[in-house]
Amino acid sequence: MCDIKKPTSVYLPPLTNFTFGSKEPQYEKDPSVSARFKRLRNEFGMWGMRQTSEALLLLHEHNLPHVLLLQLGTAFFKLPGGEVGPGQDPREALQESLTNLLCKDTDSNSPTIDWKVTDVVSQWWRPSFEPPQYPYIPPHVSMPKECRTIYLVDLPDKATFAVPRNYRLVAAPLFELYDNSSSYGPVISSLPQLISKYNPIYL
């Protein structure tokens, strides 16, 4: 018989408890992939390895876990999050990024969301100033250029998201992500395996 004991329980609120609004667009720092890696190279010379904090936000629909992803255009998906500034705490940086991305502007009367950053789910390392990245540091690499850390972030029971107009916030079911690196890339498509270590409790 399969051992069903799981080390950690996670509480997943239903998708229907969340409202999706919009706000002014937010644009990427870099206009192209080549510009992104050029900036990475320049900043590496000043500050060293870049750190990026990203959020795994889980909820459910009909007792099936879904992951919240930001969609830009028709075929680009990413986890919500952002870069960690020099000397900044990665968890605090993630909370700031999520508030900036998914909450109404601070001058509105709407309350912000209390982002509860919990487990480190995975880390991915970029060994060079090029797209490939790995869930380990290759043995020949002494100075990785970027570390991406994915944190499990607990959602409140209900909330209203304010999404930049140039993005869509989509809830992707695990079966859509599983083994689908051609659509979502290696990081996002690996999430179903990583989530399997948790015991989901559907609210």
PDB file of C-alpha atoms in Angstrom:
ATOM      1  CA  MET A   1       0.000   0.000   0.000  1.00  0.00           C
ATOM      2  CA  CYS A   2       1.233   3.490  -0.868  1.00  0.00           C
ATOM      3  CA  ASP A   3       2.573   5.481   2.080  1.00  0.00           C
ATOM      4  CA  ILE A   4       0.197   8.460   2.178  1.00  0.00           C
ATOM      5  CA  LYS A   5       1.925  10.283   5.022  1.00  0.00           C
ATOM      6  CA  LYS A   6       3.135  13.689   3.865  1.00  0.00           C
ATOM      7  CA  PRO A   7       5.466  15.941   5.871  1.00  0.00           C
ATOM      8  CA  THR A   8       3.592  19.188   5.364  1.00  0.00           C
ATOM      9  CA  SER A   9      -0.030  20.129   4.779  1.00  0.00           C
ATOM     10  CA  VAL A  10      -0.902  23.123   2.628  1.00  0.00           C
ATOM     11  CA  TYR A  11      -4.293  24.801   2.652  1.00  0.00           C
ATOM     12  CA  LEU A  12      -5.675  25.578  -0.771  1.00  0.00           C
ATOM     13  CA  PRO A  13      -8.553  28.084  -1.024  1.00  0.00           C
ATOM     14  CA  PRO A  14     -11.004  27.746  -3.910  1.00  0.00           C
ATOM     15  CA  LEU A  15     -10.526  29.776  -7.063  1.00  0.00           C
ATOM     16  CA  THR A  16     -14.041  31.151  -6.685  1.00  0.00           C
ATOM     17  CA  ASN A  17     -12.950  33.059  -3.557  1.00  0.00           C
ATOM     18  CA  PHE A  18     -10.761  35.379  -5.626  1.00  0.00           C
ATOM     19  CA  THR A  19     -11.621  38.404  -7.726  1.00  0.00           C
ATOM     20  CA  PHE A  20      -9.430  39.519 -10.602  1.00  0.00           C
ATOM     21  CA  GLY A  21      -9.259  43.237 -11.375  1.00  0.00           C
ATOM     22  CA  SER A  22      -6.807  45.338 -13.387  1.00  0.00           C
ATOM     23  CA  LYS A  23      -4.505  48.332 -13.012  1.00  0.00           C
ATOM     24  CA  GLU A  24      -1.973  50.301 -15.042  1.00  0.00           C
ATOM     25  CA  PRO A  25       0.475  48.242 -17.148  1.00  0.00           C
ATOM     26  CA  GLN A  26       3.878  47.251 -15.777  1.00  0.00           C
ATOM     27  CA  TYR A  27       6.582  46.613 -18.314  1.00  0.00           C
ATOM     28  CA  GLU A  28       9.616  44.367 -18.154  1.00  0.00           C
ATOM     29  CA  LYS A  29      12.953  46.029 -17.400  1.00  0.00           C
ATOM     30  CA  ASP A  30      14.424  44.576 -20.587  1.00  0.00           C
ATOM     31  CA  PRO A  31      12.846  44.898 -24.040  1.00  0.00           C
ATOM     32  CA  SER A  32      14.343  41.619 -25.274  1.00  0.00           C
ATOM     33  CA  VAL A  33      16.049  38.437 -24.109  1.00  0.00           C
ATOM     34  CA  SER A  34      19.416  39.676 -25.372  1.00  0.00           C
ATOM     35  CA  ALA A  35      18.969  42.929 -23.431  1.00  0.00           C
ATOM     36  CA  ARG A  36      18.180  40.946 -20.284  1.00  0.00           C
ATOM     37  CA  PHE A  37      21.412  38.987 -20.476  1.00  0.00           C
ATOM     38  CA  LYS A  38      23.397  42.118 -21.316  1.00  0.00           C
ATOM     39  CA  ARG A  39      22.063  43.750 -18.142  1.00  0.00           C
ATOM     40  CA  LEU A  40      22.798  40.549 -16.192  1.00  0.00           C
ATOM     41  CA  ARG A  41      26.414  40.690 -17.362  1.00  0.00           C
ATOM     42  CA  ASN A  42      26.765  44.370 -16.476  1.00  0.00           C
ATOM     43  CA  GLU A  43      25.220  43.974 -13.021  1.00  0.00           C
ATOM     44  CA  PHE A  44      27.256  40.850 -12.268  1.00  0.00           C
ATOM     45  CA  GLY A  45      30.384  42.969 -12.580  1.00  0.00           C
ATOM     46  CA  MET A  46      29.002  45.418 -10.004  1.00  0.00           C
ATOM     47  CA  TRP A  47      27.093  43.258  -7.513  1.00  0.00           C
ATOM     48  CA  GLY A  48      27.857  39.638  -8.252  1.00  0.00           C
ATOM     49  CA  MET A  49      25.291  36.887  -8.669  1.00  0.00           C
ATOM     50  CA  ARG A  50      21.725  38.005  -9.252  1.00  0.00           C
ATOM     51  CA  GLN A  51      19.066  36.625  -6.919  1.00  0.00           C
ATOM     52  CA  THR A  52      15.470  36.243  -8.006  1.00  0.00           C
ATOM     53  CA  SER A  53      12.585  35.328  -5.700  1.00  0.00           C
ATOM     54  CA  GLU A  54       9.429  33.808  -7.199  1.00  0.00           C
ATOM     55  CA  ALA A  55       6.148  32.678  -5.670  1.00  0.00           C
ATOM     56  CA  LEU A  56       4.327  29.381  -5.932  1.00  0.00           C
ATOM     57  CA  LEU A  57       0.706  30.421  -5.310  1.00  0.00           C
ATOM     58  CA  LEU A  58      -1.647  27.456  -4.995  1.00  0.00           C
ATOM     59  CA  LEU A  59      -5.422  27.279  -4.986  1.00  0.00           C
ATOM     60  CA  HIS A  60      -7.921  24.731  -6.211  1.00  0.00           C
ATOM     61  CA  GLU A  61     -10.902  24.259  -8.470  1.00  0.00           C
ATOM     62  CA  HIS A  62     -13.061  21.178  -7.842  1.00  0.00           C
ATOM     63  CA  ASN A  63     -10.323  19.771  -5.548  1.00  0.00           C
ATOM     64  CA  LEU A  64      -7.657  19.960  -8.227  1.00  0.00           C
ATOM     65  CA  PRO A  65      -4.598  22.115  -7.404  1.00  0.00           C
ATOM     66  CA  HIS A  66      -3.944  25.050  -9.700  1.00  0.00           C
ATOM     67  CA  VAL A  67      -0.898  27.341  -9.913  1.00  0.00           C
ATOM     68  CA  LEU A  68      -1.261  31.086 -10.464  1.00  0.00           C
ATOM     69  CA  LEU A  69       0.890  32.272 -13.372  1.00  0.00           C
ATOM     70  CA  LEU A  70       1.392  35.606 -15.065  1.00  0.00           C
ATOM     71  CA  GLN A  71       0.844  35.422 -18.805  1.00  0.00           C
ATOM     72  CA  LEU A  72       2.361  37.992 -21.152  1.00  0.00           C
ATOM     73  CA  GLY A  73       1.178  37.780 -24.740  1.00  0.00           C
ATOM     74  CA  THR A  74      -0.006  34.413 -26.008  1.00  0.00           C
ATOM     75  CA  ALA A  75       2.844  32.082 -25.107  1.00  0.00           C
ATOM     76  CA  PHE A  76       4.976  33.497 -22.255  1.00  0.00           C
ATOM     77  CA  PHE A  77       4.261  32.425 -18.685  1.00  0.00           C
ATOM     78  CA  LYS A  78       6.120  33.175 -15.477  1.00  0.00           C
ATOM     79  CA  LEU A  79       5.750  32.844 -11.735  1.00  0.00           C
ATOM     80  CA  PRO A  80       5.031  36.120  -9.921  1.00  0.00           C
ATOM     81  CA  GLY A  81       8.112  37.599  -8.304  1.00  0.00           C
ATOM     82  CA  GLY A  82      11.134  39.697  -9.086  1.00  0.00           C
ATOM     83  CA  GLU A  83      14.775  40.460  -8.574  1.00  0.00           C
ATOM     84  CA  VAL A  84      16.301  40.836  -5.117  1.00  0.00           C
ATOM     85  CA  GLY A  85      18.151  44.091  -4.609  1.00  0.00           C
ATOM     86  CA  PRO A  86      21.710  44.183  -3.229  1.00  0.00           C
ATOM     87  CA  GLY A  87      21.589  43.529   0.520  1.00  0.00           C
ATOM     88  CA  GLN A  88      17.838  42.890   0.460  1.00  0.00           C
ATOM     89  CA  ASP A  89      16.242  39.910   2.216  1.00  0.00           C
ATOM     90  CA  PRO A  90      14.923  37.532  -0.501  1.00  0.00           C
ATOM     91  CA  ARG A  91      11.627  36.854   1.311  1.00  0.00           C
ATOM     92  CA  GLU A  92      10.946  40.525   1.926  1.00  0.00           C
ATOM     93  CA  ALA A  93      11.833  41.261  -1.691  1.00  0.00           C
ATOM     94  CA  LEU A  94       9.286  38.667  -2.799  1.00  0.00           C
ATOM     95  CA  GLN A  95       6.569  40.178  -0.609  1.00  0.00           C
ATOM     96  CA  GLU A  96       7.276  43.606  -2.102  1.00  0.00           C
ATOM     97  CA  SER A  97       7.221  42.219  -5.646  1.00  0.00           C
ATOM     98  CA  LEU A  98       3.905  40.433  -5.091  1.00  0.00           C
ATOM     99  CA  THR A  99       2.315  43.552  -3.616  1.00  0.00           C
ATOM    100  CA  ASN A 100       3.593  45.628  -6.510  1.00  0.00           C
ATOM    101  CA  LEU A 101       2.380  43.110  -9.088  1.00  0.00           C
ATOM    102  CA  LEU A 102      -0.916  41.882  -7.711  1.00  0.00           C
ATOM    103  CA  CYS A 103      -2.310  44.462  -5.270  1.00  0.00           C
ATOM    104  CA  LYS A 104      -4.033  47.755  -5.948  1.00  0.00           C
ATOM    105  CA  ASP A 105      -1.909  50.868  -5.818  1.00  0.00           C
ATOM    106  CA  THR A 106      -0.940  51.954  -2.327  1.00  0.00           C
ATOM    107  CA  ASP A 107      -2.959  55.176  -2.593  1.00  0.00           C
ATOM    108  CA  SER A 108      -6.212  53.197  -2.964  1.00  0.00           C
ATOM    109  CA  ASN A 109      -8.457  52.261  -0.061  1.00  0.00           C
ATOM    110  CA  SER A 110      -8.222  48.534  -0.762  1.00  0.00           C
ATOM    111  CA  PRO A 111      -6.232  46.505   1.794  1.00  0.00           C
ATOM    112  CA  THR A 112      -3.032  44.847   0.640  1.00  0.00           C
ATOM    113  CA  ILE A 113      -2.607  41.085   0.817  1.00  0.00           C
ATOM    114  CA  ASP A 114      -0.634  39.544   3.673  1.00  0.00           C
ATOM    115  CA  TRP A 115       1.812  37.370   1.739  1.00  0.00           C
ATOM    116  CA  LYS A 116       3.017  34.503   3.951  1.00  0.00           C
ATOM    117  CA  VAL A 117       6.269  33.198   2.483  1.00  0.00           C
ATOM    118  CA  THR A 118       6.945  29.676   3.792  1.00  0.00           C
ATOM    119  CA  ASP A 119       8.984  26.850   2.230  1.00  0.00           C
ATOM    120  CA  VAL A 120      11.730  26.981  -0.342  1.00  0.00           C
ATOM    121  CA  VAL A 121      10.309  24.724  -3.051  1.00  0.00           C
ATOM    122  CA  SER A 122      13.287  24.731  -5.408  1.00  0.00           C
ATOM    123  CA  GLN A 123      16.326  26.651  -6.575  1.00  0.00           C
ATOM    124  CA  TRP A 124      17.554  27.015 -10.141  1.00  0.00           C
ATOM    125  CA  TRP A 125      21.010  28.182 -11.140  1.00  0.00           C
ATOM    126  CA  ARG A 126      22.171  29.961 -14.282  1.00  0.00           C
ATOM    127  CA  PRO A 127      25.856  29.122 -14.868  1.00  0.00           C
ATOM    128  CA  SER A 128      26.481  31.675 -17.646  1.00  0.00           C
ATOM    129  CA  PHE A 129      25.020  34.746 -19.315  1.00  0.00           C
ATOM    130  CA  GLU A 130      22.791  32.533 -21.461  1.00  0.00           C
ATOM    131  CA  PRO A 131      19.288  31.002 -21.124  1.00  0.00           C
ATOM    132  CA  PRO A 132      20.115  27.491 -19.775  1.00  0.00           C
ATOM    133  CA  GLN A 133      19.526  26.982 -16.062  1.00  0.00           C
ATOM    134  CA  TYR A 134      19.636  23.918 -13.835  1.00  0.00           C
ATOM    135  CA  PRO A 135      18.264  22.743 -10.460  1.00  0.00           C
ATOM    136  CA  TYR A 136      21.878  22.257  -9.318  1.00  0.00           C
ATOM    137  CA  ILE A 137      25.215  24.016  -9.761  1.00  0.00           C
ATOM    138  CA  PRO A 138      27.231  22.218 -12.454  1.00  0.00           C
ATOM    139  CA  PRO A 139      30.554  20.991 -10.990  1.00  0.00           C
ATOM    140  CA  HIS A 140      32.661  23.105 -13.360  1.00  0.00           C
ATOM    141  CA  VAL A 141      30.884  26.337 -12.344  1.00  0.00           C
ATOM    142  CA  SER A 142      32.426  28.277  -9.460  1.00  0.00           C
ATOM    143  CA  MET A 143      30.495  31.534  -9.904  1.00  0.00           C
ATOM    144  CA  PRO A 144      26.865  31.112 -11.013  1.00  0.00           C
ATOM    145  CA  LYS A 145      25.406  34.202 -12.614  1.00  0.00           C
ATOM    146  CA  GLU A 146      21.879  33.903 -11.206  1.00  0.00           C
ATOM    147  CA  CYS A 147      20.008  31.984  -8.520  1.00  0.00           C
ATOM    148  CA  ARG A 148      16.229  31.666  -8.816  1.00  0.00           C
ATOM    149  CA  THR A 149      14.502  30.631  -5.600  1.00  0.00           C
ATOM    150  CA  ILE A 150      10.876  29.516  -5.675  1.00  0.00           C
ATOM    151  CA  TYR A 151       8.993  29.909  -2.401  1.00  0.00           C
ATOM    152  CA  LEU A 152       5.656  28.476  -1.394  1.00  0.00           C
ATOM    153  CA  VAL A 153       3.465  31.446  -0.484  1.00  0.00           C
ATOM    154  CA  ASP A 154       0.219  30.829   1.394  1.00  0.00           C
ATOM    155  CA  LEU A 155      -2.787  32.651  -0.009  1.00  0.00           C
ATOM    156  CA  PRO A 156      -5.478  34.141   2.238  1.00  0.00           C
ATOM    157  CA  ASP A 157      -8.926  32.543   2.225  1.00  0.00           C
ATOM    158  CA  LYS A 158     -10.114  35.212  -0.220  1.00  0.00           C
ATOM    159  CA  ALA A 159      -8.667  38.279  -1.907  1.00  0.00           C
ATOM    160  CA  THR A 160      -8.941  40.701  -4.806  1.00  0.00           C
ATOM    161  CA  PHE A 161      -6.029  40.794  -7.229  1.00  0.00           C
ATOM    162  CA  ALA A 162      -5.189  43.869  -9.289  1.00  0.00           C
ATOM    163  CA  VAL A 163      -3.292  42.671 -12.355  1.00  0.00           C
ATOM    164  CA  PRO A 164      -1.353  44.980 -14.707  1.00  0.00           C
ATOM    165  CA  ARG A 165      -3.318  45.347 -17.944  1.00  0.00           C
ATOM    166  CA  ASN A 166      -0.511  43.970 -20.083  1.00  0.00           C
ATOM    167  CA  TYR A 167      -0.618  40.689 -18.127  1.00  0.00           C
ATOM    168  CA  ARG A 168      -3.186  38.027 -17.421  1.00  0.00           C
ATOM    169  CA  LEU A 169      -3.216  36.139 -14.127  1.00  0.00           C
ATOM    170  CA  VAL A 170      -4.170  32.585 -15.014  1.00  0.00           C
ATOM    171  CA  ALA A 171      -4.844  29.541 -12.836  1.00  0.00           C
ATOM    172  CA  ALA A 172      -3.163  26.571 -14.505  1.00  0.00           C
ATOM    173  CA  PRO A 173      -4.105  23.027 -13.414  1.00  0.00           C
ATOM    174  CA  LEU A 174      -1.273  20.659 -12.584  1.00  0.00           C
ATOM    175  CA  PHE A 175      -2.111  18.304 -15.443  1.00  0.00           C
ATOM    176  CA  GLU A 176      -1.554  21.188 -17.876  1.00  0.00           C
ATOM    177  CA  LEU A 177       1.898  21.928 -16.468  1.00  0.00           C
ATOM    178  CA  TYR A 178       3.155  18.370 -15.970  1.00  0.00           C
ATOM    179  CA  ASP A 179       5.892  17.378 -18.445  1.00  0.00           C
ATOM    180  CA  ASN A 180       5.020  20.391 -20.608  1.00  0.00           C
ATOM    181  CA  SER A 181       8.310  22.260 -20.831  1.00  0.00           C
ATOM    182  CA  SER A 182       7.613  23.125 -24.472  1.00  0.00           C
ATOM    183  CA  SER A 183       4.824  25.471 -23.342  1.00  0.00           C
ATOM    184  CA  TYR A 184       5.931  26.501 -19.847  1.00  0.00           C
ATOM    185  CA  GLY A 185       9.671  25.916 -19.692  1.00  0.00           C
ATOM    186  CA  PRO A 186      11.588  23.545 -17.405  1.00  0.00           C
ATOM    187  CA  VAL A 187      10.972  25.440 -14.147  1.00  0.00           C
ATOM    188  CA  ILE A 188       7.183  25.709 -14.269  1.00  0.00           C
ATOM    189  CA  SER A 189       6.715  22.243 -15.799  1.00  0.00           C
ATOM    190  CA  SER A 190       8.625  20.732 -12.842  1.00  0.00           C
ATOM    191  CA  LEU A 191       6.185  22.138 -10.259  1.00  0.00           C
ATOM    192  CA  PRO A 192       3.745  19.180 -10.198  1.00  0.00           C
ATOM    193  CA  GLN A 193       6.528  16.836  -9.024  1.00  0.00           C
ATOM    194  CA  LEU A 194       7.676  19.322  -6.388  1.00  0.00           C
ATOM    195  CA  ILE A 195       4.145  19.925  -5.107  1.00  0.00           C
ATOM    196  CA  SER A 196       3.589  16.185  -4.646  1.00  0.00           C
ATOM    197  CA  LYS A 197       5.539  16.296  -1.369  1.00  0.00           C
ATOM    198  CA  TYR A 198       2.730  18.335   0.208  1.00  0.00           C
ATOM    199  CA  ASN A 199      -0.603  17.140   1.526  1.00  0.00           C
ATOM    200  CA  PRO A 200      -3.240  19.455   0.016  1.00  0.00           C
ATOM    201  CA  ILE A 201      -6.197  20.415   2.196  1.00  0.00           C
ATOM    202  CA  TYR A 202      -8.999  21.911   0.142  1.00  0.00           C
ATOM    203  CA  LEU A 203     -10.897  24.702   1.859  1.00  0.00           C
TER     204      LEU A 203
END
